[in-house]
CSV table of C-alpha atoms and ligand atoms in Angstrom, one decimal:
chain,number,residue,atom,x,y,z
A,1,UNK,CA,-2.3,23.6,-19.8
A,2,UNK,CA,-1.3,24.7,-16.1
A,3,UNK,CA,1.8,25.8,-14.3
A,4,UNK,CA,2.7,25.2,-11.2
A,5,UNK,CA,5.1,27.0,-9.0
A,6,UNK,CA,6.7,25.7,-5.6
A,7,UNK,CA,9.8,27.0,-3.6
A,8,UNK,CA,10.6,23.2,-3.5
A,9,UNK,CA,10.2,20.4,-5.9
A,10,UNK,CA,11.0,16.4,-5.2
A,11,UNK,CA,12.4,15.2,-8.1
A,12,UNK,CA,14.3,11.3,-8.7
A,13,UNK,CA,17.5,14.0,-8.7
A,14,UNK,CA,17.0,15.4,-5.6
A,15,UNK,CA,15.1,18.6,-4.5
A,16,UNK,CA,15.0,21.6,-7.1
A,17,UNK,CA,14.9,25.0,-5.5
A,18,UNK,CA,12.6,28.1,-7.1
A,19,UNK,CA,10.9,26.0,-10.3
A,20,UNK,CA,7.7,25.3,-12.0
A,21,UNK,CA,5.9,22.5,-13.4
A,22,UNK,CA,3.6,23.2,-16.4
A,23,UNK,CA,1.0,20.3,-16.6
A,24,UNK,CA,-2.0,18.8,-18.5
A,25,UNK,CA,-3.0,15.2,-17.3
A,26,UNK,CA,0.3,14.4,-17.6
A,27,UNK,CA,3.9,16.7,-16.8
A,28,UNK,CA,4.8,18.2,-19.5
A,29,UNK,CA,8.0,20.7,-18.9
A,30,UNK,CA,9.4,21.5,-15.7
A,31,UNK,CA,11.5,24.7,-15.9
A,32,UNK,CA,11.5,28.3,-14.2
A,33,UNK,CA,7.9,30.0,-13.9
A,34,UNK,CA,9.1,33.1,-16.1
A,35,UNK,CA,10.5,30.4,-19.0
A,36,UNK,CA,7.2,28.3,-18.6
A,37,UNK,CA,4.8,31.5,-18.5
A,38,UNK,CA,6.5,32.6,-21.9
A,39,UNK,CA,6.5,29.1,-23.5
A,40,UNK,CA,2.6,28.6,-22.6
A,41,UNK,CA,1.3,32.1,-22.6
A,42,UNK,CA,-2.2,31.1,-22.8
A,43,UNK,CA,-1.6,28.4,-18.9
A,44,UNK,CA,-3.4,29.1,-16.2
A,45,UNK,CA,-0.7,30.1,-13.7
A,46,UNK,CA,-1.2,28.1,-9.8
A,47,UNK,CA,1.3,29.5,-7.1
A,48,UNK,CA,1.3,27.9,-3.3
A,49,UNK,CA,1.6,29.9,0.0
A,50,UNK,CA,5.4,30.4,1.0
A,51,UNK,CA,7.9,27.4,1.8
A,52,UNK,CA,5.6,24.9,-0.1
A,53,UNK,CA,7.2,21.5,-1.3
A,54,UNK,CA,5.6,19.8,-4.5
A,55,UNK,CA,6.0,16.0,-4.1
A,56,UNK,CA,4.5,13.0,-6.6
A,57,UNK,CA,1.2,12.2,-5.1
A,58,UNK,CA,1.5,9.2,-2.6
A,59,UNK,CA,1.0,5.5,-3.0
A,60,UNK,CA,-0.4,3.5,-0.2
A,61,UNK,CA,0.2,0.1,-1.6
A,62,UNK,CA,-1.9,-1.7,0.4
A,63,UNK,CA,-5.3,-0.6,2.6
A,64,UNK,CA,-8.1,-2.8,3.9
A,65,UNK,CA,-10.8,-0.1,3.6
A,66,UNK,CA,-13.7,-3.0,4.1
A,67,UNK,CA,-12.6,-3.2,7.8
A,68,UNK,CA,-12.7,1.2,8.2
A,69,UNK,CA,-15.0,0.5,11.0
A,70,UNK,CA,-13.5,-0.7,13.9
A,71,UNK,CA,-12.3,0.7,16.8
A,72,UNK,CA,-12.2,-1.0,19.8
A,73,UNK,CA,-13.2,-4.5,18.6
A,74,UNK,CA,-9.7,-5.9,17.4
A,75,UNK,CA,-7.2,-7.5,20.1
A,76,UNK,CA,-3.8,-5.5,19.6
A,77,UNK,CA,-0.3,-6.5,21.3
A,78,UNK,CA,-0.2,-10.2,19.3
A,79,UNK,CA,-1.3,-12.2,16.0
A,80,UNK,CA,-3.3,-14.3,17.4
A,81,UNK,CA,-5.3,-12.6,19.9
A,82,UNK,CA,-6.0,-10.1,16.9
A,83,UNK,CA,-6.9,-13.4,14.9
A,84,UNK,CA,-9.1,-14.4,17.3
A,85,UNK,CA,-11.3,-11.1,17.2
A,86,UNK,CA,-11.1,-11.1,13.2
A,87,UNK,CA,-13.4,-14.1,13.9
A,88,UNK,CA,-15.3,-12.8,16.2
A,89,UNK,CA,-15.9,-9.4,15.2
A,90,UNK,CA,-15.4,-9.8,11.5
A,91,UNK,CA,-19.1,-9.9,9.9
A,92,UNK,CA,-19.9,-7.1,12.3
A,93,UNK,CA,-17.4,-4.9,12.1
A,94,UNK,CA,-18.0,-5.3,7.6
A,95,UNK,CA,-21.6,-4.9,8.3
A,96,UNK,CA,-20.8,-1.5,10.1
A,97,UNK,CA,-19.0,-0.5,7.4
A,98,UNK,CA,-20.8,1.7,5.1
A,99,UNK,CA,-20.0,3.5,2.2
A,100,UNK,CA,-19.8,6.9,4.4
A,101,UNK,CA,-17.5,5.2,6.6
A,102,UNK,CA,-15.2,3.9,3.5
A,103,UNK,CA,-16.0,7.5,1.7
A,104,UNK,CA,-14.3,9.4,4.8
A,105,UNK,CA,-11.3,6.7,4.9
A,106,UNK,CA,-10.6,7.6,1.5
A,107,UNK,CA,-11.0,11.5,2.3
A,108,UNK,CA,-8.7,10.9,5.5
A,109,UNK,CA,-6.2,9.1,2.6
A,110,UNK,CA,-6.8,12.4,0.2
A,111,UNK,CA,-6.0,14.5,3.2
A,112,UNK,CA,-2.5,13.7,3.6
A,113,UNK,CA,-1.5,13.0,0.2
A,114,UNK,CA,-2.6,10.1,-0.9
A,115,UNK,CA,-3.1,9.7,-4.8
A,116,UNK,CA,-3.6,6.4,-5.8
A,117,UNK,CA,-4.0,2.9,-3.1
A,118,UNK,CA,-4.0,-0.3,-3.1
A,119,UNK,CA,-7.5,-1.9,-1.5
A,120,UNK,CA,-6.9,-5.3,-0.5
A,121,UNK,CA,-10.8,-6.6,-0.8
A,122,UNK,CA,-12.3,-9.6,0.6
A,123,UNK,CA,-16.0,-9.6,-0.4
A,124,UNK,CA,-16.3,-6.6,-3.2
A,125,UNK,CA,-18.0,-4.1,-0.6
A,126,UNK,CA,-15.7,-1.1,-1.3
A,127,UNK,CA,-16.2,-1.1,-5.3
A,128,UNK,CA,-18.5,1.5,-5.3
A,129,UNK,CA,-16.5,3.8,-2.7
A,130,UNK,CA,-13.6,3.0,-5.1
A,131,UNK,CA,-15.3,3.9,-8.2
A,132,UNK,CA,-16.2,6.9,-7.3
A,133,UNK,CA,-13.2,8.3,-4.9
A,134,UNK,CA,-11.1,10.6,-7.7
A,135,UNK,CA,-8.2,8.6,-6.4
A,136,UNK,CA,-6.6,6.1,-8.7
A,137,UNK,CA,-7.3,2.7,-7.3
A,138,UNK,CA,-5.3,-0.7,-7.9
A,139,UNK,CA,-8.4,-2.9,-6.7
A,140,UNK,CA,-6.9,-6.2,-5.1
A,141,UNK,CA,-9.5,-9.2,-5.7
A,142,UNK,CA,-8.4,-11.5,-2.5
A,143,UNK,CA,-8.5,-14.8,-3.0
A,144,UNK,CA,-8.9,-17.2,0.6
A,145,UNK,CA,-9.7,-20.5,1.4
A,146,UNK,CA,-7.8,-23.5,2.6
A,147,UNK,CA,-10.3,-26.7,2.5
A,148,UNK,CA,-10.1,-28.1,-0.3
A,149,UNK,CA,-13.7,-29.3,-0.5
A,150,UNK,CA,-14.7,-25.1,-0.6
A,151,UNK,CA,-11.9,-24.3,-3.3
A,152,UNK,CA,-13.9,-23.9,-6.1
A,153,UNK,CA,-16.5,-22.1,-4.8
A,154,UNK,CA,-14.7,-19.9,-3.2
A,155,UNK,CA,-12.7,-19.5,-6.2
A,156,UNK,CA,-15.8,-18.9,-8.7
A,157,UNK,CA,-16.9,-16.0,-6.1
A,158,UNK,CA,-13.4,-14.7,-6.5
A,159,UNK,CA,-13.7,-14.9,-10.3
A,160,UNK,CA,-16.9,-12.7,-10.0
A,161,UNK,CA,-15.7,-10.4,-8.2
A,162,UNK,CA,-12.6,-10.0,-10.8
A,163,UNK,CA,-15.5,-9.3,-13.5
A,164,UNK,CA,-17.2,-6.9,-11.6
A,165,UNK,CA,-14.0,-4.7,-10.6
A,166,UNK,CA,-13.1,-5.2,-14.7
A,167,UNK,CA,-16.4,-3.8,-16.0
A,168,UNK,CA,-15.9,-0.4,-13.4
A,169,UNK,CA,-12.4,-0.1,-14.6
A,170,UNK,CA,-13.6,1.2,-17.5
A,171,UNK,CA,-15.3,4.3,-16.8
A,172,UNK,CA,-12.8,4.8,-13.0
A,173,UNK,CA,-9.6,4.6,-12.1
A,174,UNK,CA,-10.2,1.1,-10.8
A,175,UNK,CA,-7.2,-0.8,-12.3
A,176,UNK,CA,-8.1,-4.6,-11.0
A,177,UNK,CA,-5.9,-6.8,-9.0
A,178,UNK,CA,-5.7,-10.2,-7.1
A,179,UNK,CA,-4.2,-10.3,-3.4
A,180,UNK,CA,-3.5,-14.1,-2.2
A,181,UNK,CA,-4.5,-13.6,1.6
A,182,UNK,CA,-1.5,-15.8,2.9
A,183,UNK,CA,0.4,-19.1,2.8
A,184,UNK,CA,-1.8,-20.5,5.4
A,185,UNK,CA,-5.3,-19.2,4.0
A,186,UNK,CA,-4.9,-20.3,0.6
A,187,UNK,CA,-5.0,-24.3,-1.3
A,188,UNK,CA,-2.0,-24.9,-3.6
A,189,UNK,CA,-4.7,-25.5,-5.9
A,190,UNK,CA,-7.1,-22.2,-6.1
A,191,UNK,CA,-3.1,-20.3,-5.4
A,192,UNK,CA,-1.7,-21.7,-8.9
A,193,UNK,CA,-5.0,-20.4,-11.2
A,194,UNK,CA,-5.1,-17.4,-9.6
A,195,UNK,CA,-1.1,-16.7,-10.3
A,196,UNK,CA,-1.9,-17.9,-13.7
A,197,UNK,CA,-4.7,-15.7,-14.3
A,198,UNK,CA,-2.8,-13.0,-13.1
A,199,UNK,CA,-0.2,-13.3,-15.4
A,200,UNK,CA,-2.3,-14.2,-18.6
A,201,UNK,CA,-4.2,-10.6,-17.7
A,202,UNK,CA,-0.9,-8.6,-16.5
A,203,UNK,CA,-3.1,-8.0,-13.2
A,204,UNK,CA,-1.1,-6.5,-10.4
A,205,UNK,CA,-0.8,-9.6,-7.8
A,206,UNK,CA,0.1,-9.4,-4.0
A,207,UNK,CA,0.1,-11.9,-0.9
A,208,UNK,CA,0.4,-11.5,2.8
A,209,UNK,CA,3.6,-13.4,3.5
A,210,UNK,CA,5.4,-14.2,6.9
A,211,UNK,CA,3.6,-11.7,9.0
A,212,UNK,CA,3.9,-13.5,12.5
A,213,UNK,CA,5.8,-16.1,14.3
A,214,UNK,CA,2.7,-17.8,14.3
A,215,UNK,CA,2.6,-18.0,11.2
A,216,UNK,CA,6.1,-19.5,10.6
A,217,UNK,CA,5.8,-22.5,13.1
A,218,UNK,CA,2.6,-23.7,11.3
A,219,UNK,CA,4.2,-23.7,8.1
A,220,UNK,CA,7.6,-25.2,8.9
A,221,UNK,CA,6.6,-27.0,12.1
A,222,UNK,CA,2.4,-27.5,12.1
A,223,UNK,CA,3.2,-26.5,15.2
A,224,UNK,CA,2.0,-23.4,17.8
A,225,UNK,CA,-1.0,-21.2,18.1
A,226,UNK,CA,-2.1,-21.2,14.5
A,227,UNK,CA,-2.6,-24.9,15.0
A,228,UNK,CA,-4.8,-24.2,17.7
A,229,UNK,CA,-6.5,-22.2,15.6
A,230,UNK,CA,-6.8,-24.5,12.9
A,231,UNK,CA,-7.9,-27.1,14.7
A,232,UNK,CA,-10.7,-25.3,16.4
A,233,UNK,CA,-12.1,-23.6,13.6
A,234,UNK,CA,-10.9,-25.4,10.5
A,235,UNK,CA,-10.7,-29.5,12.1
A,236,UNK,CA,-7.5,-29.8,10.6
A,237,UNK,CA,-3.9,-30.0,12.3
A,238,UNK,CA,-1.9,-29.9,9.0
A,239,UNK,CA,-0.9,-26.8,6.4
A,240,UNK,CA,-1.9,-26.8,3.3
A,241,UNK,CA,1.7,-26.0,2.0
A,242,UNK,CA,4.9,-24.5,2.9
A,243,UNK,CA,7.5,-21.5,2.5
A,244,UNK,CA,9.4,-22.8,0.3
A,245,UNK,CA,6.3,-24.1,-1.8
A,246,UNK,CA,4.4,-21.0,-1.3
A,247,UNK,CA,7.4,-19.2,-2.5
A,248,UNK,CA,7.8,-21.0,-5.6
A,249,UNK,CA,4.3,-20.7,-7.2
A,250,UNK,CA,5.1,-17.0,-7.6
A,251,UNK,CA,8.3,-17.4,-9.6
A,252,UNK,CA,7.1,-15.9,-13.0
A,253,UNK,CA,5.7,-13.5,-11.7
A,254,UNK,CA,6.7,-10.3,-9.9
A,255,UNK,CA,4.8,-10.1,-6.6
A,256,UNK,CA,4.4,-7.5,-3.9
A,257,UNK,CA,4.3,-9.3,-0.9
A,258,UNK,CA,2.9,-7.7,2.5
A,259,UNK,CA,4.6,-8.0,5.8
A,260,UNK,CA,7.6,-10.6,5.3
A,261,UNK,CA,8.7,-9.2,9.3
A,262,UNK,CA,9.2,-13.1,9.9
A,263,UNK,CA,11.1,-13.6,6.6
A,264,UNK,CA,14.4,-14.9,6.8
A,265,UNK,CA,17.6,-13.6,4.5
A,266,UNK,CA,17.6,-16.7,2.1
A,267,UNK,CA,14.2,-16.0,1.9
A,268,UNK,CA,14.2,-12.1,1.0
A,269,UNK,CA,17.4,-13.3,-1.1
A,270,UNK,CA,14.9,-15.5,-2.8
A,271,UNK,CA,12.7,-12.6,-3.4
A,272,UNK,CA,15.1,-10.5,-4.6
A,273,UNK,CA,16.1,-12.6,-7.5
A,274,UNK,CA,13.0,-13.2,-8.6
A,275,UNK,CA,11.8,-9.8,-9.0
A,276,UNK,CA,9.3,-9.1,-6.2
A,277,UNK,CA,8.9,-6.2,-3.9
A,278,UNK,CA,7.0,-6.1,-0.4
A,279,UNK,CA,4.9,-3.8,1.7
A,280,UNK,CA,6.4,-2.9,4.7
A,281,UNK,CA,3.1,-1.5,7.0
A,282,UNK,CA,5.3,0.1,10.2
A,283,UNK,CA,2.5,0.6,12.5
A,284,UNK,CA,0.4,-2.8,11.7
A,285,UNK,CA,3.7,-5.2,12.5
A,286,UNK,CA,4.2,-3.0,16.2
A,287,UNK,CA,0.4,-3.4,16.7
A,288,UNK,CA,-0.1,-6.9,15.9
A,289,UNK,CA,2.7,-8.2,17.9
A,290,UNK,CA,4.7,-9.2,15.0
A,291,UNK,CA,8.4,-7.8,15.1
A,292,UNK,CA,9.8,-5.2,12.6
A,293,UNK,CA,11.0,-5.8,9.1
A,294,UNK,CA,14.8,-4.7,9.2
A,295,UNK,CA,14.3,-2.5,6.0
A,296,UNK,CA,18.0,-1.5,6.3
A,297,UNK,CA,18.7,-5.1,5.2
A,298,UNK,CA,16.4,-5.4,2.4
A,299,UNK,CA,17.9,-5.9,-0.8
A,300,UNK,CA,14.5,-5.6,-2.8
A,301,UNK,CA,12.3,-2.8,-3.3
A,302,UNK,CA,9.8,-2.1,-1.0
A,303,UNK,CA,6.8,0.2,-0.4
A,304,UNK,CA,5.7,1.5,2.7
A,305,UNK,CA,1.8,1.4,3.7
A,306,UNK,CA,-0.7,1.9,6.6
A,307,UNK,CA,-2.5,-1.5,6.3
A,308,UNK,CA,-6.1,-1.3,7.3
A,309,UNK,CA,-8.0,0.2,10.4
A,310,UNK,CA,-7.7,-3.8,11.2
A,311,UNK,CA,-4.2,-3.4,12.5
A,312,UNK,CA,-3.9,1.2,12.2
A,313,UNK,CA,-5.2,3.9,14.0
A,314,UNK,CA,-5.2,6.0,10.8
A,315,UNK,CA,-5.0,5.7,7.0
A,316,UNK,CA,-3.0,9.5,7.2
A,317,UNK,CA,0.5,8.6,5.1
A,318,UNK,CA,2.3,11.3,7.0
A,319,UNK,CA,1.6,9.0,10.5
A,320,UNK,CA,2.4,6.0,8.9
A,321,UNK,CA,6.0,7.9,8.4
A,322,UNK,CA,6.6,9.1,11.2
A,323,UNK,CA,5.8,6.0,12.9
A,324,UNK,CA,8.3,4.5,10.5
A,325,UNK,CA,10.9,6.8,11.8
A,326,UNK,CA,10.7,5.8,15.3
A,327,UNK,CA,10.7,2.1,14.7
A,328,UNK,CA,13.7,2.2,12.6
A,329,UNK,CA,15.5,4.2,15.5
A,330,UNK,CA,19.0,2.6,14.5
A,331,UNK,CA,19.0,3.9,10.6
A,332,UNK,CA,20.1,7.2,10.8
A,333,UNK,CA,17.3,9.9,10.6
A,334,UNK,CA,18.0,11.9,7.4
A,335,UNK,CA,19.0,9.0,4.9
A,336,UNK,CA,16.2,7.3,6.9
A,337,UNK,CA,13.6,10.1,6.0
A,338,UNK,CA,14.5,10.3,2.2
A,339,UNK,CA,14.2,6.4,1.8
A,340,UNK,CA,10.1,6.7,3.4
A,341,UNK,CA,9.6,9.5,0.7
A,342,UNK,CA,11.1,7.3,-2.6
A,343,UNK,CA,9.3,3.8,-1.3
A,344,UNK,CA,6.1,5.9,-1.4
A,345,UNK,CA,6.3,7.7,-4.5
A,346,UNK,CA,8.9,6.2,-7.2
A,347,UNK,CA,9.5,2.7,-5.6
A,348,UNK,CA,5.7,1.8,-5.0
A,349,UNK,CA,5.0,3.5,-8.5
A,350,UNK,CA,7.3,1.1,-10.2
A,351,UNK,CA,6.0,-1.9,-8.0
A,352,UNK,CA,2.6,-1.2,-9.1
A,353,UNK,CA,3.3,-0.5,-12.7
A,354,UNK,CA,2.0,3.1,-12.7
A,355,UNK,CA,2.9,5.9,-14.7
A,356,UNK,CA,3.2,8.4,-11.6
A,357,UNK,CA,5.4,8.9,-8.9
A,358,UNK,CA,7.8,11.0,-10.3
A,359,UNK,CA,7.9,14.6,-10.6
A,360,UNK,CA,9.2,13.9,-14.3
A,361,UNK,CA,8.2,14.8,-18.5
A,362,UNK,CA,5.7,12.1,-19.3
A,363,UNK,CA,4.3,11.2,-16.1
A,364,UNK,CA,0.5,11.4,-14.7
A,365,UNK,CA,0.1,15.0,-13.0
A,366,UNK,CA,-0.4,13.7,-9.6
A,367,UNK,CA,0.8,16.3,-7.1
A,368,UNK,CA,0.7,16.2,-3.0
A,369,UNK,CA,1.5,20.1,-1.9
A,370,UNK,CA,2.7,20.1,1.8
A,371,UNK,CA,3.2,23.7,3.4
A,372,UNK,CA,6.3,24.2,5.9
A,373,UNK,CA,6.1,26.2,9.1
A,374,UNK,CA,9.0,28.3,8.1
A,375,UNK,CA,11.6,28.7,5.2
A,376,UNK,CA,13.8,25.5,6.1
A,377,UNK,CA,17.4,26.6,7.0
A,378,UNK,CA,19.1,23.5,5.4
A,379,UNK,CA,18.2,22.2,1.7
A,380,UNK,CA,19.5,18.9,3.2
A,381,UNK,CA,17.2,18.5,5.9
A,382,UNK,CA,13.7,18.9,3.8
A,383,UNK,CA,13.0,15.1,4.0
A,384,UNK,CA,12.8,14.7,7.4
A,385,UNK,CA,11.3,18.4,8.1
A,386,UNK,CA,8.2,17.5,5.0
A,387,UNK,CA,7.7,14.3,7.6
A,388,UNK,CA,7.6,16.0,10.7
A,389,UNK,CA,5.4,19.1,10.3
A,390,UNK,CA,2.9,17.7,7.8
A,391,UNK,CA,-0.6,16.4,9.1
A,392,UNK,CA,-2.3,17.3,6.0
A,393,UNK,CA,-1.1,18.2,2.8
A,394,UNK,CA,-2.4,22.0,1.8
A,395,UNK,CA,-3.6,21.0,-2.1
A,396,UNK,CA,-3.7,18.0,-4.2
A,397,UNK,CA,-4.0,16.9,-7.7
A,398,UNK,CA,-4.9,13.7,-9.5
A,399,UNK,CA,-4.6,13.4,-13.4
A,400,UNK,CA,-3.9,17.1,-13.5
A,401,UNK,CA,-7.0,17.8,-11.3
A,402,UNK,CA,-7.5,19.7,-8.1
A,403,UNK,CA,-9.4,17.2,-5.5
A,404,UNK,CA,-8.0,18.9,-2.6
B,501,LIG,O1,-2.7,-7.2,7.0
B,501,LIG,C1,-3.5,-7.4,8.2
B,501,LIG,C2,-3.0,-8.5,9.0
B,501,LIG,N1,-2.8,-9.7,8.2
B,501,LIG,C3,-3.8,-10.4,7.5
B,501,LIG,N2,-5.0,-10.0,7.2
B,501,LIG,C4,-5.6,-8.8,7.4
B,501,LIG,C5,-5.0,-7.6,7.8
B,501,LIG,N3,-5.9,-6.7,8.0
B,501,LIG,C6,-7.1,-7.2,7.6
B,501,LIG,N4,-6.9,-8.5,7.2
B,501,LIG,C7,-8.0,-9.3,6.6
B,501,LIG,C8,-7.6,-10.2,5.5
B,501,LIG,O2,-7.7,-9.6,4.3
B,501,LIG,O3,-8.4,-10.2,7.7
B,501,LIG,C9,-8.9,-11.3,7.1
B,501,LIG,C10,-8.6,-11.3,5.6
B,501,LIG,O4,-9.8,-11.1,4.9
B,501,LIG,C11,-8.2,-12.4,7.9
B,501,LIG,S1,-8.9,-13.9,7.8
B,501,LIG,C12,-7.7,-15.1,8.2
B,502,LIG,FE1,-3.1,-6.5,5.2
């Protein structure tokens, strides 16, 4: 047993003032440290420097660490430009990227809070990375592929890969997981087995959904610079489905759905009813061009998350926010603050079906410490002050155990 003592703790109720956690794997009482120090004489007794805030360790929902390498080589500004150099650049820039280079991602993720991500993963390169990071790792299997005469192949390589994410899951924190790339990337066919296999094995299951414009003239139009691109690369000048029947194939089954910027409100409405969430990445949208997701709208729970170095300049949780706070500039700043901190702590926890995220009895010891620069002067205000002066955060814990 531990304690844990922090002038600040973010609790589902709100901030507590002057308490303690006392902690094994899991939370196990959360009082004052003199009541805690007398009920478990024998814990080992951690305080944090002045005007520290305990939070629930973060949850970036969705990260494409197998493109951590590039730089320069992706087209920002617009979808399709950017599509274009995922083409060009793609077996390149996954070539580049080593395990070092996915190892100091993960650290980079570690450093500002980051407990447990979601790693969207197109050919299996990052298993190893993710077996051994000590974060807890929901390890999305993507499925992709459009011409029907590839399906099953494609889809037997994506059934390997499920088996090999299964047998690390048992000695890591790999829990495995299948991501649908998108409406346009995927055959009706492959897209129905995989939501089926998802729900037969209770697998976490995600999709790109209605990042771009681009993306919504092919599938309601066949029309625009996706059918370019199709026709150039693919020989083909019609989708493979639609919205509405994309939609539709996830209906049993509670989805978290990345981007939906392009979505429109009988569509989120749709959503909403039928139980899914989505991933709302702030920074990727502005740098691909694709609009922003009017979160103040949304009447579904969503996450927020930093995407991959594809579409980010960093995998750091604490730029993502602030980034989120400027692009939202209409949503007033406080309120605006305290709903970034619940989509990536309680909200994304409940999205993903994990037992952390909460700063409650019963839940996995996963803690993100941040330091301030001063004692705040307003209770009220410790949202928005955690966002702004934290870089990195000064200690974290996983499962009860220090890693930072
Ligand atoms: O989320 C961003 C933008 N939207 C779609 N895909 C990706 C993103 N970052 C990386 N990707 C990957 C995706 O997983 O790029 C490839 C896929 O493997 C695109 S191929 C059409
Ligand atoms: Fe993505």
């Amino acid at each position: 047993m531990k304690i844990i003592s922090a002038d600040f703790i973010y609790t589902p109720n709100g901030f507590l003032e002057n308490k303690a956690v006392a902690f094994t794997d899991t939370i196990r009482y959360i009082d004052t440290l003199e009541v805690l120090q007398k009920k478990y004489p024998e814990a080992k007794t951690i305080k944090n420097k002045p005007n520290s805030v305990l939070f629930p360790g973060f949850i970036n929902t969705h990260v494409h660490l197998e493109f951590s390498s590039n730089r320069t080589s992706l087209k920002y500004g617009s979808f399709m430009p950017w599509l274009d150099t995922v083409i060009e650049h793609r077996e390149e820039l996954v070539g580049a990227c080593d395990n070092d280079v996915m190892r100091t991602e993960c650290e980079a993720m570690l450093s500002s809070g980051i407990s447990t991500f979601g790693a969207i993963s197109s050919f299996g390169n990052e298993l190893e990375v993710c077996e051994k990071t000590p974060q807890r790792v929901v390890f999305y299997n993507e499925l992709i592929g459009s011409n029907a005469q590839y399906a099953d192949m494609l889809y037997n390589d994506f059934l390997e890969r499920i088996k090999a994410s299964e047998a690390c899951a048992k000695e890591s924190k790999i829990i495995p997981a299948i991501a649908i790339h998108s409406p346009y990337s995927v055959h009706p066919v492959i897209l129905q087995k995989s939501v089926t296999l998802a729900k037969q094995n209770n697998y976490p299951l995600s999709a790109h959904f209605l990042e771009s414009q681009a993306e919504r003239q092919w599938l309601e139009n066949a029309e625009g610079d996706l059918k370019l691109f199709f026709e150039k690369y693919f020989k083909t000048s019609t989708p493979v489905t639609n919205i509405q029947e994309f939609m539709y194939a996830f209906d049993t089954y509670p989805t978290h759905f990345t981007h939906c910027v392009q979505a429109n409100q009988v569509e989120l409405d749709y959503l909403a009813q039928m139980g899914h969430s989505v991933a709302h990445c702030p920074r990727s949208n502005r740098y691909l061009g694709c609009g922003r997701l009017a979160i103040e709208n949304l009447n579904l729970p969503y996450s927020i998350a930093t995407d991959g170095l594809s579409s980010n300049d960093s995998l750091n949780m604490f730029d993502e926010l602030r980034a989120a706070l400027l692009l939202h500039n209409d949503i007033p700043i406080q309120e605006l603050a305290s709903r970034l901190l619940k989509s990536i702590t309680s909200d994304a926890a409940d999205i993903l079906g994990l037992h952390c995220g909460r700063i409650e009895v019963g839940k996995l010891a996963d803690f993100a410490i941040i330091t301030l620069p001063e004692a705040p002067k307003r209770v009220d205000e410790l949202a928005l002050w955690s966002i702004l002066y934290t870089k990195k955060v000064s200690s974290l814990y996983i499962n009860g155990v220090k890693e930072r």
